Amino acid sequence: PEHEAKFCMISTARGEYDFSNVDELVEFAEENNMTIHGHTLIWHSCSPDWVENADFDRDEAIEVLREHITTVVERYKGRIKYWDVVNEAFDGAQLRDTAWLRMIGPDYIELAYQFAHEADPDAILLYNDYGAEPMNAKSNAVYAMAQDFLERGIPIHGIGMQSHFDLPSLNTTSIAENVQRLNDLGLEVQFTEVDIKYVGETTDEILRQQAREY
């Protein structure tokens, strides 16, 4: 799913959910022997208004987080293999200012993974982001978070790289180096979205380069 499983698309009030669009996609996938990658449980750009405009204290916000993740993941337990648990939590090397960060604190991320794992212990849990594919400040921050989680037993199993790339600045050597260090932690790495764009008038060579990079 692209938007259908996001929090703001399925919940209009606390405890109220409409899963009809997600169900349709999951049923289609199962009928066609497809593996399902759930996207996404927590994303700052698609929290419902009743969350974004709330003034929950920390404990209540944690309970809202738990309720949402548990409701969604348990519904598709054993049917959705992968989950992007948290999406785009970093703005550069710093944690992005979100309602969850303000209400709970930085540990909202690890709590999300714990809740997802409790709801479906067999699901493969990913962190997904953009701009952290090559070696840079953002990928360093993602790496440090993942390393810390693994050392403390927080259930994270992989990193999703959105991979919105541009020509001619795509540095596959740097991307490979980052993939390798994440692999060395024992993490699965996925290229989750992948587009390689060129802005300007194209030539045959540009199109050949684009094909090579794909």
PDB file of N, CA, C and O in Angstrom, residues 54-92:
ATOM      1  N   ALA A  54      -3.965  17.066  19.447  1.00  0.00           N
ATOM      2  CA  ALA A  54      -4.205  16.612  20.817  1.00  0.00           C
ATOM      3  C   ALA A  54      -3.233  17.267  21.791  1.00  0.00           C
ATOM      4  O   ALA A  54      -2.193  17.798  21.395  1.00  0.00           O
ATOM      5  N   ASP A  55      -3.583  17.185  23.033  1.00  0.00           N
ATOM      6  CA  ASP A  55      -2.702  17.644  24.108  1.00  0.00           C
ATOM      7  C   ASP A  55      -2.574  16.524  25.137  1.00  0.00           C
ATOM      8  O   ASP A  55      -2.788  16.719  26.330  1.00  0.00           O
ATOM      9  N   PHE A  56      -2.253  15.327  24.634  1.00  0.00           N
ATOM     10  CA  PHE A  56      -2.090  14.184  25.524  1.00  0.00           C
ATOM     11  C   PHE A  56      -0.854  14.370  26.393  1.00  0.00           C
ATOM     12  O   PHE A  56       0.157  14.910  25.930  1.00  0.00           O
ATOM     13  N   ASP A  57      -0.925  13.914  27.636  1.00  0.00           N
ATOM     14  CA  ASP A  57       0.311  13.830  28.409  1.00  0.00           C
ATOM     15  C   ASP A  57       1.088  12.603  27.922  1.00  0.00           C
ATOM     16  O   ASP A  57       0.603  11.824  27.087  1.00  0.00           O
ATOM     17  N   ARG A  58       2.294  12.436  28.429  1.00  0.00           N
ATOM     18  CA  ARG A  58       3.161  11.372  27.918  1.00  0.00           C
ATOM     19  C   ARG A  58       2.502   9.995  28.026  1.00  0.00           C
ATOM     20  O   ARG A  58       2.498   9.230  27.051  1.00  0.00           O
ATOM     21  N   ASP A  59       1.945   9.677  29.188  1.00  0.00           N
ATOM     22  CA  ASP A  59       1.384   8.343  29.386  1.00  0.00           C
ATOM     23  C   ASP A  59       0.218   8.086  28.442  1.00  0.00           C
ATOM     24  O   ASP A  59       0.088   6.986  27.883  1.00  0.00           O
ATOM     25  N   GLU A  60      -0.631   9.080  28.259  1.00  0.00           N
ATOM     26  CA  GLU A  60      -1.781   8.892  27.370  1.00  0.00           C
ATOM     27  C   GLU A  60      -1.331   8.784  25.919  1.00  0.00           C
ATOM     28  O   GLU A  60      -1.864   7.974  25.156  1.00  0.00           O
ATOM     29  N   ALA A  61      -0.337   9.580  25.537  1.00  0.00           N
ATOM     30  CA  ALA A  61       0.176   9.497  24.169  1.00  0.00           C
ATOM     31  C   ALA A  61       0.781   8.120  23.899  1.00  0.00           C
ATOM     32  O   ALA A  61       0.596   7.554  22.810  1.00  0.00           O
ATOM     33  N   ILE A  62       1.488   7.569  24.880  1.00  0.00           N
ATOM     34  CA  ILE A  62       2.046   6.224  24.721  1.00  0.00           C
ATOM     35  C   ILE A  62       0.924   5.208  24.542  1.00  0.00           C
ATOM     36  O   ILE A  62       1.015   4.294  23.711  1.00  0.00           O
ATOM     37  N   GLU A  63      -0.157   5.374  25.284  1.00  0.00           N
ATOM     38  CA  GLU A  63      -1.271   4.444  25.163  1.00  0.00           C
ATOM     39  C   GLU A  63      -1.951   4.571  23.801  1.00  0.00           C
ATOM     40  O   GLU A  63      -2.349   3.561  23.208  1.00  0.00           O
ATOM     41  N   VAL A  64      -2.056   5.792  23.281  1.00  0.00           N
ATOM     42  CA  VAL A  64      -2.610   5.985  21.939  1.00  0.00           C
ATOM     43  C   VAL A  64      -1.719   5.304  20.898  1.00  0.00           C
ATOM     44  O   VAL A  64      -2.210   4.637  19.969  1.00  0.00           O
ATOM     45  N   LEU A  65      -0.404   5.483  21.049  1.00  0.00           N
ATOM     46  CA  LEU A  65       0.552   4.832  20.141  1.00  0.00           C
ATOM     47  C   LEU A  65       0.386   3.314  20.200  1.00  0.00           C
ATOM     48  O   LEU A  65       0.332   2.640  19.156  1.00  0.00           O
ATOM     49  N   ARG A  66       0.302   2.789  21.400  1.00  0.00           N
ATOM     50  CA  ARG A  66       0.143   1.338  21.576  1.00  0.00           C
ATOM     51  C   ARG A  66      -1.175   0.858  20.941  1.00  0.00           C
ATOM     52  O   ARG A  66      -1.198  -0.154  20.223  1.00  0.00           O
ATOM     53  N   GLU A  67      -2.263   1.574  21.211  1.00  0.00           N
ATOM     54  CA  GLU A  67      -3.567   1.168  20.682  1.00  0.00           C
ATOM     55  C   GLU A  67      -3.548   1.103  19.158  1.00  0.00           C
ATOM     56  O   GLU A  67      -4.056   0.150  18.551  1.00  0.00           O
ATOM     57  N   HIS A  68      -2.973   2.142  18.542  1.00  0.00           N
ATOM     58  CA  HIS A  68      -2.967   2.193  17.079  1.00  0.00           C
ATOM     59  C   HIS A  68      -2.155   1.048  16.489  1.00  0.00           C
ATOM     60  O   HIS A  68      -2.639   0.306  15.619  1.00  0.00           O
ATOM     61  N   ILE A  69      -0.921   0.911  16.942  1.00  0.00           N
ATOM     62  CA  ILE A  69      -0.041  -0.115  16.370  1.00  0.00           C
ATOM     63  C   ILE A  69      -0.592  -1.505  16.632  1.00  0.00           C
ATOM     64  O   ILE A  69      -0.613  -2.366  15.733  1.00  0.00           O
ATOM     65  N   THR A  70      -1.074  -1.748  17.822  1.00  0.00           N
ATOM     66  CA  THR A  70      -1.616  -3.061  18.161  1.00  0.00           C
ATOM     67  C   THR A  70      -2.844  -3.382  17.316  1.00  0.00           C
ATOM     68  O   THR A  70      -2.978  -4.493  16.790  1.00  0.00           O
ATOM     69  N   THR A  71      -3.728  -2.416  17.151  1.00  0.00           N
ATOM     70  CA  THR A  71      -4.947  -2.631  16.370  1.00  0.00           C
ATOM     71  C   THR A  71      -4.629  -3.007  14.935  1.00  0.00           C
ATOM     72  O   THR A  71      -5.186  -3.961  14.382  1.00  0.00           O
ATOM     73  N   VAL A  72      -3.702  -2.272  14.323  1.00  0.00           N
ATOM     74  CA  VAL A  72      -3.391  -2.500  12.908  1.00  0.00           C
ATOM     75  C   VAL A  72      -2.591  -3.789  12.715  1.00  0.00           C
ATOM     76  O   VAL A  72      -2.930  -4.634  11.872  1.00  0.00           O
ATOM     77  N   VAL A  73      -1.534  -3.957  13.485  1.00  0.00           N
ATOM     78  CA  VAL A  73      -0.655  -5.109  13.275  1.00  0.00           C
ATOM     79  C   VAL A  73      -1.359  -6.416  13.648  1.00  0.00           C
ATOM     80  O   VAL A  73      -1.222  -7.429  12.942  1.00  0.00           O
ATOM     81  N   GLU A  74      -2.116  -6.415  14.718  1.00  0.00           N
ATOM     82  CA  GLU A  74      -2.832  -7.635  15.097  1.00  0.00           C
ATOM     83  C   GLU A  74      -3.859  -8.030  14.044  1.00  0.00           C
ATOM     84  O   GLU A  74      -4.078  -9.213  13.787  1.00  0.00           O
ATOM     85  N   ARG A  75      -4.496  -7.042  13.412  1.00  0.00           N
ATOM     86  CA  ARG A  75      -5.506  -7.344  12.397  1.00  0.00           C
ATOM     87  C   ARG A  75      -4.909  -8.162  11.256  1.00  0.00           C
ATOM     88  O   ARG A  75      -5.581  -9.044  10.695  1.00  0.00           O
ATOM     89  N   TYR A  76      -3.655  -7.850  10.901  1.00  0.00           N
ATOM     90  CA  TYR A  76      -3.032  -8.519   9.762  1.00  0.00           C
ATOM     91  C   TYR A  76      -1.910  -9.472  10.190  1.00  0.00           C
ATOM     92  O   TYR A  76      -1.037  -9.799   9.388  1.00  0.00           O
ATOM     93  N   LYS A  77      -1.967  -9.907  11.430  1.00  0.00           N
ATOM     94  CA  LYS A  77      -0.950 -10.819  11.950  1.00  0.00           C
ATOM     95  C   LYS A  77      -0.867 -12.065  11.079  1.00  0.00           C
ATOM     96  O   LYS A  77      -1.886 -12.697  10.757  1.00  0.00           O
ATOM     97  N   GLY A  78       0.369 -12.399  10.669  1.00  0.00           N
ATOM     98  CA  GLY A  78       0.564 -13.568   9.832  1.00  0.00           C
ATOM     99  C   GLY A  78       0.227 -13.344   8.375  1.00  0.00           C
ATOM    100  O   GLY A  78       0.412 -14.242   7.544  1.00  0.00           O
ATOM    101  N   ARG A  79      -0.264 -12.154   8.030  1.00  0.00           N
ATOM    102  CA  ARG A  79      -0.653 -11.865   6.645  1.00  0.00           C
ATOM    103  C   ARG A  79       0.245 -10.795   6.026  1.00  0.00           C
ATOM    104  O   ARG A  79       0.563 -10.855   4.848  1.00  0.00           O
ATOM    105  N   ILE A  80       0.630  -9.816   6.823  1.00  0.00           N
ATOM    106  CA  ILE A  80       1.570  -8.793   6.357  1.00  0.00           C
ATOM    107  C   ILE A  80       2.939  -9.141   6.928  1.00  0.00           C
ATOM    108  O   ILE A  80       3.132  -9.163   8.147  1.00  0.00           O
ATOM    109  N   LYS A  81       3.883  -9.436   6.028  1.00  0.00           N
ATOM    110  CA  LYS A  81       5.195  -9.945   6.448  1.00  0.00           C
ATOM    111  C   LYS A  81       6.099  -8.833   6.952  1.00  0.00           C
ATOM    112  O   LYS A  81       6.848  -9.017   7.910  1.00  0.00           O
ATOM    113  N   TYR A  82       6.090  -7.692   6.257  1.00  0.00           N
ATOM    114  CA  TYR A  82       6.967  -6.570   6.594  1.00  0.00           C
ATOM    115  C   TYR A  82       6.127  -5.384   7.056  1.00  0.00           C
ATOM    116  O   TYR A  82       5.040  -5.143   6.531  1.00  0.00           O
ATOM    117  N   TRP A  83       6.670  -4.617   7.976  1.00  0.00           N
ATOM    118  CA  TRP A  83       6.062  -3.335   8.353  1.00  0.00           C
ATOM    119  C   TRP A  83       7.123  -2.236   8.386  1.00  0.00           C
ATOM    120  O   TRP A  83       8.173  -2.413   9.009  1.00  0.00           O
ATOM    121  N   ASP A  84       6.843  -1.121   7.705  1.00  0.00           N
ATOM    122  CA  ASP A  84       7.571   0.115   7.983  1.00  0.00           C
ATOM    123  C   ASP A  84       6.962   0.668   9.262  1.00  0.00           C
ATOM    124  O   ASP A  84       5.888   1.268   9.235  1.00  0.00           O
ATOM    125  N   VAL A  85       7.627   0.427  10.370  1.00  0.00           N
ATOM    126  CA  VAL A  85       7.041   0.812  11.660  1.00  0.00           C
ATOM    127  C   VAL A  85       7.043   2.327  11.810  1.00  0.00           C
ATOM    128  O   VAL A  85       6.021   2.946  12.107  1.00  0.00           O
ATOM    129  N   VAL A  86       8.216   2.922  11.608  1.00  0.00           N
ATOM    130  CA  VAL A  86       8.341   4.387  11.668  1.00  0.00           C
ATOM    131  C   VAL A  86       8.953   4.845  10.352  1.00  0.00           C
ATOM    132  O   VAL A  86       9.897   4.236   9.845  1.00  0.00           O
ATOM    133  N   ASN A  87       8.411   5.917   9.820  1.00  0.00           N
ATOM    134  CA  ASN A  87       8.811   6.441   8.514  1.00  0.00           C
ATOM    135  C   ASN A  87       9.277   7.886   8.673  1.00  0.00           C
ATOM    136  O   ASN A  87       8.560   8.698   9.265  1.00  0.00           O
ATOM    137  N   GLU A  88      10.481   8.169   8.204  1.00  0.00           N
ATOM    138  CA  GLU A  88      10.989   9.546   8.121  1.00  0.00           C
ATOM    139  C   GLU A  88      11.025  10.263   9.472  1.00  0.00           C
ATOM    140  O   GLU A  88      10.556  11.398   9.607  1.00  0.00           O
ATOM    141  N   ALA A  89      11.611   9.618  10.453  1.00  0.00           N
ATOM    142  CA  ALA A  89      11.703  10.228  11.785  1.00  0.00           C
ATOM    143  C   ALA A  89      12.832  11.242  11.893  1.00  0.00           C
ATOM    144  O   ALA A  89      12.868  12.015  12.850  1.00  0.00           O
ATOM    145  N   PHE A  90      13.747  11.244  10.910  1.00  0.00           N
ATOM    146  CA  PHE A  90      14.890  12.154  10.961  1.00  0.00           C
ATOM    147  C   PHE A  90      14.736  13.286   9.964  1.00  0.00           C
ATOM    148  O   PHE A  90      14.255  13.108   8.843  1.00  0.00           O
ATOM    149  N   ASP A  91      15.149  14.459  10.408  1.00  0.00           N
ATOM    150  CA  ASP A  91      15.281  15.629   9.536  1.00  0.00           C
ATOM    151  C   ASP A  91      16.770  15.958   9.530  1.00  0.00           C
ATOM    152  O   ASP A  91      17.277  16.577  10.462  1.00  0.00           O
ATOM    153  N   GLY A  92      17.468  15.499   8.490  1.00  0.00           N
ATOM    154  CA  GLY A  92      18.920  15.536   8.552  1.00  0.00           C
ATOM    155  C   GLY A  92      19.385  14.568   9.622  1.00  0.00           C
ATOM    156  O   GLY A  92      18.867  13.456   9.737  1.00  0.00           O
TER     157      GLY A  92
END
